PDB file of C-alpha atoms in Angstrom:
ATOM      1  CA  UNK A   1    -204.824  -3.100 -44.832  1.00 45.00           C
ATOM      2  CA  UNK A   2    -207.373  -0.263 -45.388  1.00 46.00           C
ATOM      3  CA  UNK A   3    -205.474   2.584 -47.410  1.00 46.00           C
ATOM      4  CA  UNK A   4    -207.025   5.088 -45.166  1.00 47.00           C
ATOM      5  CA  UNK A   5    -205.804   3.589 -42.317  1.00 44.00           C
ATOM      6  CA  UNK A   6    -202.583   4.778 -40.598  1.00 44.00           C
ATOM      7  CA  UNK A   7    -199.626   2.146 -39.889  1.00 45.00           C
ATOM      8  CA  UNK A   8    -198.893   1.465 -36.119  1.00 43.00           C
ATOM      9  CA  UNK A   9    -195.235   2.806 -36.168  1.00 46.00           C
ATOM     10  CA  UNK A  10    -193.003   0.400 -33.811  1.00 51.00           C
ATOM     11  CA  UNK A  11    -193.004   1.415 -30.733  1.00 61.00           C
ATOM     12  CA  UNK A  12    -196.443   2.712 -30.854  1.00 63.00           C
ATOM     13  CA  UNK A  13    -199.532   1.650 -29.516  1.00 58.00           C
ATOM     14  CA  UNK A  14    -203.214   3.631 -28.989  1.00 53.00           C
ATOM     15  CA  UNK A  15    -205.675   3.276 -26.877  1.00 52.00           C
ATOM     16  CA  UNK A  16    -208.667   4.713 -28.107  1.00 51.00           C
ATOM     17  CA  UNK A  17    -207.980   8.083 -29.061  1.00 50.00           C
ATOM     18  CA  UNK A  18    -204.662   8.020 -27.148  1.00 56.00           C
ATOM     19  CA  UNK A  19    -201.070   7.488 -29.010  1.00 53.00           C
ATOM     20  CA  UNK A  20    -198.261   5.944 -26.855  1.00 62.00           C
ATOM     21  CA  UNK A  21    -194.698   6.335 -28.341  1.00 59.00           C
ATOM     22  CA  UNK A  22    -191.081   5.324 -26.974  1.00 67.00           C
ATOM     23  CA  UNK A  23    -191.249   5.108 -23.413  1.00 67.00           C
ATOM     24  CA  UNK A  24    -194.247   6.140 -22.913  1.00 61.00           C
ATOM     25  CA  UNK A  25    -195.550   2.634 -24.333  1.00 69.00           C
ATOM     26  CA  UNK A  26    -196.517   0.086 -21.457  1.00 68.00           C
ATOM     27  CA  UNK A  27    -196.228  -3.529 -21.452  1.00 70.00           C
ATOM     28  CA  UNK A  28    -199.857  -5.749 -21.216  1.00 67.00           C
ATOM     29  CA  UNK A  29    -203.130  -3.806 -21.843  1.00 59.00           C
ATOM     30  CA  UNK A  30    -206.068  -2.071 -19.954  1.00 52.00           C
ATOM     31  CA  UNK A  31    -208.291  -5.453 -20.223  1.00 50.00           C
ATOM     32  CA  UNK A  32    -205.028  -7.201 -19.048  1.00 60.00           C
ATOM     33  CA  UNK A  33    -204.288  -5.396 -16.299  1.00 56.00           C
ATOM     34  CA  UNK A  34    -207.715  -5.058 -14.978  1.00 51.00           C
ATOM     35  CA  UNK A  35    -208.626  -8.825 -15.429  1.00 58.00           C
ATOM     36  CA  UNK A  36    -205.349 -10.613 -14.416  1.00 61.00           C
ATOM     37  CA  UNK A  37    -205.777 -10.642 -10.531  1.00 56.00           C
ATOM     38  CA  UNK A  38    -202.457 -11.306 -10.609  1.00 58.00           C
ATOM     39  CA  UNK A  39    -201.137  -8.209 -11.783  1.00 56.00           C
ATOM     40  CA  UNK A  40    -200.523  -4.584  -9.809  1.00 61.00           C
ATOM     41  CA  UNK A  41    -203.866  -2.952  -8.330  1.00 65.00           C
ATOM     42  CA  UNK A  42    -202.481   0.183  -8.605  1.00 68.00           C
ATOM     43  CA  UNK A  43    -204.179   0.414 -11.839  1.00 60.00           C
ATOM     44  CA  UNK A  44    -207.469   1.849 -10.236  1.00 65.00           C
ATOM     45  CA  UNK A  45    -205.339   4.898  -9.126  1.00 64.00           C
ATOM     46  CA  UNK A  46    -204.487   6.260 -12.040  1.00 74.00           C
ATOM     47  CA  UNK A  47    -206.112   9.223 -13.811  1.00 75.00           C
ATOM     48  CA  UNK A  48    -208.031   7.652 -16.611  1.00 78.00           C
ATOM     49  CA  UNK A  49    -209.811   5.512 -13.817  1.00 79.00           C
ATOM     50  CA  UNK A  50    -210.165   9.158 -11.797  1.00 80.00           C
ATOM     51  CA  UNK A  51    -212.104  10.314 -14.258  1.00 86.00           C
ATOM     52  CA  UNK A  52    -214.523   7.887 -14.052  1.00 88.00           C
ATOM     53  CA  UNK A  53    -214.806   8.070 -10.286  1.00 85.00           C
ATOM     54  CA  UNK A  54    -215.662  11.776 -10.548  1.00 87.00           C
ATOM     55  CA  UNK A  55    -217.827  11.188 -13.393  1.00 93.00           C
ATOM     56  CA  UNK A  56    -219.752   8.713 -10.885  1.00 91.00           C
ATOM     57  CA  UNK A  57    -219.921  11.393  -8.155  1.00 90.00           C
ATOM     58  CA  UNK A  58    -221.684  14.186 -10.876  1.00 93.00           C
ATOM     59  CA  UNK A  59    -224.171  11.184 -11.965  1.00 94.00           C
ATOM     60  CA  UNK A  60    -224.881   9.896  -7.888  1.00 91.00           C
ATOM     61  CA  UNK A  61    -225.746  14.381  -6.782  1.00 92.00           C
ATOM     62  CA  UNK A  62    -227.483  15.276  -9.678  1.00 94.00           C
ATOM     63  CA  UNK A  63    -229.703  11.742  -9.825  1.00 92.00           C
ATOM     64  CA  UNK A  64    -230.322  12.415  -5.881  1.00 91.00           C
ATOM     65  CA  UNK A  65    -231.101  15.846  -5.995  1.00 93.00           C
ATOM     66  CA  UNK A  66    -232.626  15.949  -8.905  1.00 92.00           C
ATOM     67  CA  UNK A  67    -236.085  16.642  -7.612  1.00 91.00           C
ATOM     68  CA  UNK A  68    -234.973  18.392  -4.384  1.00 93.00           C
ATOM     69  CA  UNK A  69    -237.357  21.878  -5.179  1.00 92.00           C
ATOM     70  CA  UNK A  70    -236.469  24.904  -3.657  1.00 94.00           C
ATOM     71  CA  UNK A  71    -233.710  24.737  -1.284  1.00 97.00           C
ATOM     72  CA  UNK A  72    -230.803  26.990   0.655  1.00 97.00           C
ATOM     73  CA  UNK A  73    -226.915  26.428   1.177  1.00 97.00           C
ATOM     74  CA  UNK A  74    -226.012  27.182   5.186  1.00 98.00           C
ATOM     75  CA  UNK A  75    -222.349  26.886   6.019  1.00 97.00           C
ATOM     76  CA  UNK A  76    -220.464  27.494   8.644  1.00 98.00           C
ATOM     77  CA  UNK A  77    -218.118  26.307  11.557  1.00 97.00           C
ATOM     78  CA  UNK A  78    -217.882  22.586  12.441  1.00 96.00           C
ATOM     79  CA  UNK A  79    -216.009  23.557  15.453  1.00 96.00           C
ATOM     80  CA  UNK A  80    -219.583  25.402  16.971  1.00 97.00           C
ATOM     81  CA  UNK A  81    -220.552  23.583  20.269  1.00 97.00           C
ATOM     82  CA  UNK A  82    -224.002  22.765  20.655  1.00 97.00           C
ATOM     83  CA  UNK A  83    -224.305  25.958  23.508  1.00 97.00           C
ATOM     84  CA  UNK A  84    -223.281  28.397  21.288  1.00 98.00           C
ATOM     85  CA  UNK A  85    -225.853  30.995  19.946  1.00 98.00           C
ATOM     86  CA  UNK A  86    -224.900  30.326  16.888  1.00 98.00           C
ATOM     87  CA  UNK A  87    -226.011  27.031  17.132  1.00 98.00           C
ATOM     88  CA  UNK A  88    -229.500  27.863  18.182  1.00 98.00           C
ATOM     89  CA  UNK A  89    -229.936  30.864  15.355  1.00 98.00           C
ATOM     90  CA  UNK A  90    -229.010  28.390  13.124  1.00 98.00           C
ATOM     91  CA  UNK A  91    -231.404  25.667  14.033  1.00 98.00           C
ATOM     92  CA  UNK A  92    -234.029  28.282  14.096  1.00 98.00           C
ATOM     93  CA  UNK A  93    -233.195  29.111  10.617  1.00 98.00           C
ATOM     94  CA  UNK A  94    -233.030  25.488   9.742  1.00 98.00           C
ATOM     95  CA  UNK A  95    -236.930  25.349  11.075  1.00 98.00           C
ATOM     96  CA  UNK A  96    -237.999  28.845   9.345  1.00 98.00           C
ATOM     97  CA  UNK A  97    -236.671  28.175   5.878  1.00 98.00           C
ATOM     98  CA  UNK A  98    -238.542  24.834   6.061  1.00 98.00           C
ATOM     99  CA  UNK A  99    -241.540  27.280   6.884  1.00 97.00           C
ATOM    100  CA  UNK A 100    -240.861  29.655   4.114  1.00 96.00           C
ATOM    101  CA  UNK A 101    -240.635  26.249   1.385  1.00 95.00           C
ATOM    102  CA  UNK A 102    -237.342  25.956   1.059  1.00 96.00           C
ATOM    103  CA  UNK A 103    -235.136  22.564   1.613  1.00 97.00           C
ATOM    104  CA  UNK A 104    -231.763  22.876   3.785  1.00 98.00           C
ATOM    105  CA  UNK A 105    -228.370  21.762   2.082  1.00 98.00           C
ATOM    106  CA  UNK A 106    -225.417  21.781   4.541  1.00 97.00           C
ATOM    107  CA  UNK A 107    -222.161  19.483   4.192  1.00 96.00           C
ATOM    108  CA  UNK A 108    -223.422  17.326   6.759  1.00 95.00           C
ATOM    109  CA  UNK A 109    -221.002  18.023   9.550  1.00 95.00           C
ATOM    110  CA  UNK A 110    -221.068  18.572  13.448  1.00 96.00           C
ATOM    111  CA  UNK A 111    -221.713  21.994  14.284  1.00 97.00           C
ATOM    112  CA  UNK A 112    -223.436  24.605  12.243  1.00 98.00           C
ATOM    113  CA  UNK A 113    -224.355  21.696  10.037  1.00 97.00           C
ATOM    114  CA  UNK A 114    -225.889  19.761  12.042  1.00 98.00           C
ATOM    115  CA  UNK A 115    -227.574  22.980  13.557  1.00 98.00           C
ATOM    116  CA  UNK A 116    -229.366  23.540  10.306  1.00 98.00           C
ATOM    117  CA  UNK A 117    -230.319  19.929   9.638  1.00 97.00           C
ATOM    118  CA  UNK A 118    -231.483  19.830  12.494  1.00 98.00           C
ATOM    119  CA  UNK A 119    -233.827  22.671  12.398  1.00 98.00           C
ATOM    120  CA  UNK A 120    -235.148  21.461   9.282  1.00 97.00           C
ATOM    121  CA  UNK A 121    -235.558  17.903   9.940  1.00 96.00           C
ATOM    122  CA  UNK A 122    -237.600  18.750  12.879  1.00 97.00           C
ATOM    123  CA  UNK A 123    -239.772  21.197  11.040  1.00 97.00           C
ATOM    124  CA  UNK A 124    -240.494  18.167   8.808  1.00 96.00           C
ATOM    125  CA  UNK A 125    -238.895  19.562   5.568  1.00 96.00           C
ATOM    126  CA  UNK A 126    -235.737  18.195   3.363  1.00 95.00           C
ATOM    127  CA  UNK A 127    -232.269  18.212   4.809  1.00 96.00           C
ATOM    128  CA  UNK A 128    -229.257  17.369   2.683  1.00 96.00           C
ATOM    129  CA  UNK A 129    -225.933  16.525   3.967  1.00 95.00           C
ATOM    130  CA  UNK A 130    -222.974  16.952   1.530  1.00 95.00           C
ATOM    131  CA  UNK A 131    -220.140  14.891   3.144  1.00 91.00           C
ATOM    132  CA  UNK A 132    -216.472  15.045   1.858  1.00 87.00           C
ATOM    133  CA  UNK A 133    -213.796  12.308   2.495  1.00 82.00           C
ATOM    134  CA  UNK A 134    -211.324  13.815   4.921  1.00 75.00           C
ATOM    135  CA  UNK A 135    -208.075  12.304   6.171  1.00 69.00           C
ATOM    136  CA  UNK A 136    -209.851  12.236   9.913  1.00 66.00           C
ATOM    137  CA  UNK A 137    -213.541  10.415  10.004  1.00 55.00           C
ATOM    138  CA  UNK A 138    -216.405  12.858  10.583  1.00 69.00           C
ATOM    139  CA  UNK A 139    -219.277  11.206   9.075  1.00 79.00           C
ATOM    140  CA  UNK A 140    -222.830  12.569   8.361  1.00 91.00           C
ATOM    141  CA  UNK A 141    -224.355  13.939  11.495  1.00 94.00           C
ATOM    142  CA  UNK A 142    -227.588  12.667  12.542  1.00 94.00           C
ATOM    143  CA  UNK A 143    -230.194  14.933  11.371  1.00 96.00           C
ATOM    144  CA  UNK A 144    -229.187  14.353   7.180  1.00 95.00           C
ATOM    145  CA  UNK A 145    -232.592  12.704   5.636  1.00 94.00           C
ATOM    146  CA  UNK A 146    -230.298  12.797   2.617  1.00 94.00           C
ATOM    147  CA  UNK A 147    -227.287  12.482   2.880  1.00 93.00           C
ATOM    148  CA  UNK A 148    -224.423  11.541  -0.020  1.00 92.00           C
ATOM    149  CA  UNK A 149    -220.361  11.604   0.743  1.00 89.00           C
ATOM    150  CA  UNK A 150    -218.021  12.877  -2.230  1.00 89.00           C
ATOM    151  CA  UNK A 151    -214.589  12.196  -2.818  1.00 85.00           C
ATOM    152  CA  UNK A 152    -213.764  15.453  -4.661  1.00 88.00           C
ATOM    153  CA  UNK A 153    -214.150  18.584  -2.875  1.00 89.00           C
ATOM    154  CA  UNK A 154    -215.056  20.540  -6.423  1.00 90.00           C
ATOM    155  CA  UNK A 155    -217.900  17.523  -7.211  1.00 91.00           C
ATOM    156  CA  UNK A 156    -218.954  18.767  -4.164  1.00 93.00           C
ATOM    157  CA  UNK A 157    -219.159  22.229  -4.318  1.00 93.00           C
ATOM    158  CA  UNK A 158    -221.035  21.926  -7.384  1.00 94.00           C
ATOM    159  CA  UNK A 159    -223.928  20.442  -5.875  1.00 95.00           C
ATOM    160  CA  UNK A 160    -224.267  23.374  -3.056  1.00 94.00           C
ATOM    161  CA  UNK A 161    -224.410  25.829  -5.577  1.00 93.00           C
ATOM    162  CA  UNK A 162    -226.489  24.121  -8.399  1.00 93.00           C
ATOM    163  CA  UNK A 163    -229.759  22.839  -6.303  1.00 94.00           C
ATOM    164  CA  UNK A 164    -229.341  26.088  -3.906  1.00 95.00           C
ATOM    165  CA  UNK A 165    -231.060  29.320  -4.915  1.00 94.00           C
ATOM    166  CA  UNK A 166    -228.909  31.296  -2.263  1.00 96.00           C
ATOM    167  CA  UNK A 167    -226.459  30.759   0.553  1.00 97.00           C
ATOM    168  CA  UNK A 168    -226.246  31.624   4.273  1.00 98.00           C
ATOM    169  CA  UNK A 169    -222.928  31.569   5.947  1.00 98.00           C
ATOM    170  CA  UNK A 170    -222.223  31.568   9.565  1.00 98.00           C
ATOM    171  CA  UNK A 171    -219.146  32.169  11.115  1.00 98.00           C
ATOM    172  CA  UNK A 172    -216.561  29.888  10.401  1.00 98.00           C
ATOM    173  CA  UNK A 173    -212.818  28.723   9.338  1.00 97.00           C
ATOM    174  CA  UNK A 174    -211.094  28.163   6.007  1.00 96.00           C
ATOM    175  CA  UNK A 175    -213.591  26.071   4.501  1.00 93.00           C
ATOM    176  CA  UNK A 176    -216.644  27.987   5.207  1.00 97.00           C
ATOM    177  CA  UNK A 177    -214.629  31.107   3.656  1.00 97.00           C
ATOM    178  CA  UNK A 178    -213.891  28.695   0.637  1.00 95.00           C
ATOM    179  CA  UNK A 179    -217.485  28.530   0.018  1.00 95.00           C
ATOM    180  CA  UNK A 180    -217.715  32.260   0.500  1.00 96.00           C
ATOM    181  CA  UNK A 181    -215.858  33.496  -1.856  1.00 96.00           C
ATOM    182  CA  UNK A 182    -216.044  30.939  -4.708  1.00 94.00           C
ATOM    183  CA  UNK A 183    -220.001  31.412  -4.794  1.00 94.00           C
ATOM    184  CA  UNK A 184    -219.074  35.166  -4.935  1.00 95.00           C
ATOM    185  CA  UNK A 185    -217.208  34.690  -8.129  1.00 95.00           C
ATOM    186  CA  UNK A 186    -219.974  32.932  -9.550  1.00 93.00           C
ATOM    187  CA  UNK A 187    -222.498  35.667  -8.643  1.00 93.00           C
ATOM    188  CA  UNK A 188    -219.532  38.399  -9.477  1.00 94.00           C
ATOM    189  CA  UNK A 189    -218.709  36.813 -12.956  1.00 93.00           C
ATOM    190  CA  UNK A 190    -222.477  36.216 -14.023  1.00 92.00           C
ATOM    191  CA  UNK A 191    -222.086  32.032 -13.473  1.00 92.00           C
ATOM    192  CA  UNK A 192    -225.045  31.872 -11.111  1.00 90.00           C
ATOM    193  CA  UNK A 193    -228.128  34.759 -11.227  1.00 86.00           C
ATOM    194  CA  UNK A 194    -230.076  35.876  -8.658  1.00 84.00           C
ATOM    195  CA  UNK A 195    -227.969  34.412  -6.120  1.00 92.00           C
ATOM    196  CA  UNK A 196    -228.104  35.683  -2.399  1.00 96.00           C
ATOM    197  CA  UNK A 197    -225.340  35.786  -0.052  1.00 97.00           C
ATOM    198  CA  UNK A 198    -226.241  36.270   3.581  1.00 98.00           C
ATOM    199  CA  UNK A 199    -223.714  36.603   6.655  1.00 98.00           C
ATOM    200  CA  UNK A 200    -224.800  36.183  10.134  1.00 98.00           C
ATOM    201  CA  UNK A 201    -223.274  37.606  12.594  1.00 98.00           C
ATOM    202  CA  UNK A 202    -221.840  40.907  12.353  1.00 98.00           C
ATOM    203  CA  UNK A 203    -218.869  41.121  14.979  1.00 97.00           C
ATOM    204  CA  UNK A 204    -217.477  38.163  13.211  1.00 98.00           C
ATOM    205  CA  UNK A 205    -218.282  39.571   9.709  1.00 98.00           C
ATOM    206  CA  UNK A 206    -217.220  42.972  10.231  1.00 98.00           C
ATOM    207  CA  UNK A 207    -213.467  43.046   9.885  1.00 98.00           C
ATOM    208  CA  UNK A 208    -213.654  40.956   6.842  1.00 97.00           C
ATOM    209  CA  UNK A 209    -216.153  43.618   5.166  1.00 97.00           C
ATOM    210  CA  UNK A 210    -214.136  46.442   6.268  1.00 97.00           C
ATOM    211  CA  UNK A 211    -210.969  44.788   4.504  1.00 97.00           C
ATOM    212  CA  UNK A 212    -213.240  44.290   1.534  1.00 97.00           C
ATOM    213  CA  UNK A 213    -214.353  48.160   1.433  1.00 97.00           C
ATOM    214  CA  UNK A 214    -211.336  49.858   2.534  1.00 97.00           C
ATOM    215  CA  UNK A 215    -208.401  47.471   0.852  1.00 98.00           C
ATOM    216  CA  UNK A 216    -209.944  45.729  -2.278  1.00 97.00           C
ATOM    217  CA  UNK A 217    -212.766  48.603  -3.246  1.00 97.00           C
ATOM    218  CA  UNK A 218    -210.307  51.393  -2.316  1.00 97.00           C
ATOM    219  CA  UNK A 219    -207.420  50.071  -4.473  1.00 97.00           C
ATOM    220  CA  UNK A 220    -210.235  48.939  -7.271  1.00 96.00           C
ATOM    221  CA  UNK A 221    -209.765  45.420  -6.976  1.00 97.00           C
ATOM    222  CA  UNK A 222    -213.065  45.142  -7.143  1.00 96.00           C
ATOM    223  CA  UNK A 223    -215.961  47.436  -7.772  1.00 95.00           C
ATOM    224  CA  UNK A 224    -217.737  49.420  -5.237  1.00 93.00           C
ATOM    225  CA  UNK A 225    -220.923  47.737  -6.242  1.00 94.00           C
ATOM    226  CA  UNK A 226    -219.515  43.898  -5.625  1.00 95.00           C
ATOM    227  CA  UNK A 227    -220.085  44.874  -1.784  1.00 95.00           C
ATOM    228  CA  UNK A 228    -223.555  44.966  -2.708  1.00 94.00           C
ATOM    229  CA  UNK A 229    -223.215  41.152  -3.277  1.00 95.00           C
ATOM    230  CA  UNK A 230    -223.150  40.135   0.161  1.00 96.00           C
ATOM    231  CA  UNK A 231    -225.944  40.861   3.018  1.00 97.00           C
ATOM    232  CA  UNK A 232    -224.367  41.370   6.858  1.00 98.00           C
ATOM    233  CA  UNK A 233    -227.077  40.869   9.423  1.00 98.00           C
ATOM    234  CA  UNK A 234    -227.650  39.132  12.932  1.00 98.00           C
ATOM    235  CA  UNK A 235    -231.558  39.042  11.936  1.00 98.00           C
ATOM    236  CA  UNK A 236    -232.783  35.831  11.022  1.00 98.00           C
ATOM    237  CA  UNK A 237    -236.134  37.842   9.333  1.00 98.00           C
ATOM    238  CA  UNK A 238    -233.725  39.863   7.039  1.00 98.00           C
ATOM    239  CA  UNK A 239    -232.078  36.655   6.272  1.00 98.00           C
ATOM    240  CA  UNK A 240    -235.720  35.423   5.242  1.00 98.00           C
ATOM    241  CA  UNK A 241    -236.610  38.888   3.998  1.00 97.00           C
ATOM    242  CA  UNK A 242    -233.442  38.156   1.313  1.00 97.00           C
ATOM    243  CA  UNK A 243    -234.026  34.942   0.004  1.00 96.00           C
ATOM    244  CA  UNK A 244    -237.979  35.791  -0.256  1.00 94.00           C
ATOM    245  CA  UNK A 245    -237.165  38.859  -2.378  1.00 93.00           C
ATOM    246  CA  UNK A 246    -234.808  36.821  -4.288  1.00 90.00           C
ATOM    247  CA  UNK A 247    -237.112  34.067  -5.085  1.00 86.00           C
ATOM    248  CA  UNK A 248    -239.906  36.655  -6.045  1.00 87.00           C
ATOM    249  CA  UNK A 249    -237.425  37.685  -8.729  1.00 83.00           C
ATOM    250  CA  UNK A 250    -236.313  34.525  -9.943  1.00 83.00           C
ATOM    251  CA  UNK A 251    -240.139  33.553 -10.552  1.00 82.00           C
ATOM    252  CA  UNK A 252    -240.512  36.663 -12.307  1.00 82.00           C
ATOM    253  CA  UNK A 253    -237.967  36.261 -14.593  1.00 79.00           C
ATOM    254  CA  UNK A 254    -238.793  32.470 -15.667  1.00 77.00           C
ATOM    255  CA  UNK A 255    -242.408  33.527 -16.119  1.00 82.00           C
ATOM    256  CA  UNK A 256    -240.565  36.241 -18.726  1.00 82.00           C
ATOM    257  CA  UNK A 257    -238.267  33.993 -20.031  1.00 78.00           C
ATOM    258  CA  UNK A 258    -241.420  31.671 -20.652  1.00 81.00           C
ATOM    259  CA  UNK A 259    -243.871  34.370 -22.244  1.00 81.00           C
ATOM    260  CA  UNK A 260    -240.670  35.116 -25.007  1.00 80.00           C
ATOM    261  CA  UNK A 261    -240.772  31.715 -25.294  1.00 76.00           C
ATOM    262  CA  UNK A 262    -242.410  31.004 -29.451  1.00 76.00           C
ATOM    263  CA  UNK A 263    -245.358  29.083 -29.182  1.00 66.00           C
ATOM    264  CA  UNK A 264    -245.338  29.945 -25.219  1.00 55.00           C
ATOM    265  CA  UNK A 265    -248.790  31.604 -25.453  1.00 51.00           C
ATOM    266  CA  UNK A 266    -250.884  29.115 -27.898  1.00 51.00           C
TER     267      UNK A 266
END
């Protein structure tokens, strides 16, 4: 034995860089398990394996998106029939942010979802659908070009935010407001830049930004200037008008970030 090698006590057994003592040490191995058919399956349960299977989701959005360009998060309710206005504002904004040369991410759902892939799949430009495995089957609505399904809601979530330079959120339930306010944290805490935040819809809006200003800014759970982080409109132009602006200033500060760059000007 190499005398720079530690002694297996008995009882103990690692795999890799893990060490397994009493109890915690498990008759068979890995390989054993996962090659005698005749064993358990619950072996592809466990957490190790989980790891893997979220590792796999990571590889599958950024490989697919990858080369997406330019592109905007919409959420909003899944629950919006097809004759509500919100519907139709959001296809139109589906079909103008196609316009203005930006691809539509949604999480591929009925509704306000499908309104916005919609829009821009008939405008001719990208539309992404972001499914999640839910306990009741809802499947990518018809209008995804690209479409990928997660198991893991925060795999997920990570995609909207990374190949989206800003997010528009109709009106919507507990997972729309999920999305809200985790991608203001990011923006809030300095995880994401240049990140814009639109609401349509300001009757459904309003009561939530009033508890924002008069609860959380009044007792200084926030700062005054965090409000400044979200946009409330019903005009799909402002909506434009704010992811424009915020694109301008994004391009402004790579070019910067490029001219500092040594070497960046030979």
């Amino acid at each position: 034995m190499n005398h720079n090698e530690k002694p297996e006590r008995p009882g103990e057994r690692h795999h890799g860089p893990v060490t397994l003592r009493g109890a915690q040490v498990q008759p068979g191995t890995t390989d054993q398990r996962l090659l005698d058919s005749r064993g358990p399956g619950d072996w592809v349960h466990t957490d190790p394996w989980r790891v893997l299977r979220i590792q796999s989701e990571f590889v599958e959005g950024f490989s697919a998106l990858a080369e997406l360009g330019p592109a905007i998060s919409v959420f909003g309710s899944a629950r919006t029939p097809t004759d509500d206005p919100f519907y139709q504002s959001a296809v139109e904004l589906g079909e103008r942010l196609v316009g203005a040369g930006f691809g539509v991410i949604t999480g591929g759902g009925p509704g306000i979802m499908e309104a916005a892939n919609k829009g821009a799949s008939q405008a001719g430009g990208v539309s992404v659908g972001l499914g999640i495995e839910l306990p009741f089957e809802q499947g990518l609505n018809e209008y995804v070009d690209l479409g990928i399904d997660f198991r893991y809601f925060f795999a997920r979530k990570t995609m909207f935010v990374k190949y989206a330079q800003g997010f528009v959120v109709f009106p919507g339930g507990f997972g729309t407001l999920d999305e809200l306010f985790e991608s203001l944290t990011l923006v809030q805490t300095g995880k994401v830049t240049t990140f814009p935040i639109v609401l349509v819809g300001t009757s459904y809006w309003s009561g939530l930004m009033d508890w924002l200003r008069g609860t959380l800014a009044a007792e200084k759970k926030i700062s005054s200037a965090d409000l400044e982080l979200v946009t409330l409109t019903d005009d799909l132009d402002e909506v434009l008008d704010v992811l424009n602006r915020a694109g301008e200033t994004r391009r402004a500060q790579e070019r910067e970030a490029v001219a500092r760059t040594p070497g960046a000007a030979e």
